């Protein structure tokens, strides 16, 4: 018998079958309801498929942020990337959504690259390694088409003259016992790890520092990052700033099925730098949950909710709801067999990556348009 694995969702580890209802309760975050979706739609004219499909499923103070916006108090966006490896497709989900928000609301975006964090938390990575991954990840960010006039990307180790001073102000309000309680740290954690949340907090008020007036902040993120910002939200009012609003996404499932896509199991994920052959190979080994034989599949059908191919369409490769329905129905009714299903997805992914990789090449000459320097 397979033992059901316990669910763990922290910034350092995500495993087990994720129960999002339970996370809402555990984290004390709010589900995004119909009323809130209507309010967003009123401002944006349409709803992104990631909202329609409840892939962005929860929030903190998004209603407050919209109140402010309706009163003419514009907000800015903040998100980030921990450069522990090459970018995979799951990482792109919050970024694609962030770009949509930037376009719809025409607002500033701060994009923090935590090369310090990944050095501190990963035994096998040097500062040089995390910087190298950072530079590569930045190409993916730029390739998505963010507005260069309003997008500010920085590495923590490079933008440190500005960040360190602000992080100090945060850290003075943060005790070791709070960090222990929130993250489960022990006396064995290195002191850099203990300090780190102060660095991740700074961009949540950086625009207010730079503009010398309070500006509301919205942070799109994958839900594993929420605990950092529980701390942020406690501390910022003590420094005279607004608490940031947050919008949380689910994790794109890996090709092996359950859990989050993980950068450590490379055959579970598709990297933005993968070749066509690698993509074909990874998808051909994906989990579909189909019946053991063609005959049984035709007769009984499969389950799209556990089929990683169907989930790839839902999260990324089929924004059209009607077409997604057709794909799910075909899987359920057994009219599509695993190899056809995989073949179709392979074509879609490779088409996307071909374009994306072209844009990554172009991005190499555009980095400085986006970097925030001090
Ligand atoms: N710690 C995040 C990671 O490991 C990176 C990050 C920094 C981030 N600031 C953020 C993610 C703000 C989301 C929002 O990936």
Tab-separated table of N, CA and C and ligand atoms in Angstrom, residues 11 78-82 112 114 117-118 196 200 219-221 225 228-229, ligand 1:
chain	number	residue	atom	x	y	z
A	11	UNK	N	8.829	27.934	2.153
A	11	UNK	CA	9.667	28.477	1.077
A	11	UNK	C	10.834	27.545	0.727
A	78	UNK	N	5.458	43.685	-7.117
A	78	UNK	CA	6.738	43.143	-6.674
A	78	UNK	C	6.682	41.621	-6.770
A	79	UNK	N	7.653	41.028	-7.445
A	79	UNK	CA	7.791	39.576	-7.389
A	79	UNK	C	9.264	39.224	-7.448
A	80	UNK	N	9.593	37.937	-7.470
A	80	UNK	CA	11.015	37.591	-7.418
A	80	UNK	C	11.322	36.191	-7.889
A	81	UNK	N	12.623	35.921	-7.888
A	81	UNK	CA	13.112	34.613	-8.336
A	81	UNK	C	14.343	34.231	-7.509
A	82	UNK	N	14.336	33.016	-6.997
A	82	UNK	CA	15.515	32.474	-6.315
A	82	UNK	C	16.343	31.685	-7.311
A	112	UNK	N	12.916	41.041	-7.782
A	112	UNK	CA	14.080	40.744	-6.947
A	112	UNK	C	14.673	39.373	-7.295
A	114	UNK	N	17.150	36.722	-5.779
A	114	UNK	CA	17.772	36.470	-4.480
A	114	UNK	C	18.963	35.514	-4.604
A	117	UNK	N	20.084	34.457	-1.191
A	117	UNK	CA	19.273	33.411	-0.564
A	117	UNK	C	19.721	32.017	-1.004
A	118	UNK	N	19.846	31.835	-2.306
A	118	UNK	CA	20.156	30.489	-2.797
A	118	UNK	C	21.571	30.078	-2.408
A	196	UNK	N	17.780	36.526	6.347
A	196	UNK	CA	17.367	36.672	4.953
A	196	UNK	C	15.986	37.294	4.708
A	200	UNK	N	14.151	39.942	1.688
A	200	UNK	CA	12.986	39.696	0.831
A	200	UNK	C	11.853	40.682	1.146
A	219	UNK	N	1.913	41.786	-4.424
A	219	UNK	CA	2.923	40.755	-4.667
A	219	UNK	C	2.276	39.485	-5.227
A	220	UNK	N	2.435	39.220	-6.526
A	220	UNK	CA	2.005	37.922	-7.055
A	220	UNK	C	3.091	36.886	-6.731
A	221	UNK	N	2.697	35.730	-6.223
A	221	UNK	CA	3.697	34.714	-5.869
A	221	UNK	C	3.075	33.317	-5.867
A	225	UNK	N	5.710	30.961	-0.860
A	225	UNK	CA	6.443	32.154	-0.392
A	225	UNK	C	5.675	32.957	0.648
A	228	UNK	N	7.161	34.336	4.295
A	228	UNK	CA	8.024	35.523	4.369
A	228	UNK	C	7.178	36.773	4.589
A	229	UNK	N	6.084	36.827	3.844
A	229	UNK	CA	5.328	38.081	3.829
A	229	UNK	C	4.350	38.209	4.992
B	1	LIG	N1	12.446	33.512	-2.391
B	1	LIG	C1	11.916	33.407	-3.726
B	1	LIG	C2	12.337	32.068	-4.340
B	1	LIG	O1	13.053	31.295	-3.773
B	1	LIG	C3	12.353	34.554	-4.581
B	1	LIG	C4	11.604	35.823	-4.248
B	1	LIG	C5	12.129	36.974	-3.728
B	1	LIG	C6	10.211	36.062	-4.438
B	1	LIG	N2	11.167	37.904	-3.564
B	1	LIG	C7	9.967	37.386	-3.996
B	1	LIG	C8	9.156	35.290	-4.948
B	1	LIG	C9	8.689	37.939	-4.045
B	1	LIG	C10	7.885	35.853	-4.999
B	1	LIG	C11	7.665	37.174	-4.539
B	1	LIG	O2	11.948	31.765	-5.441
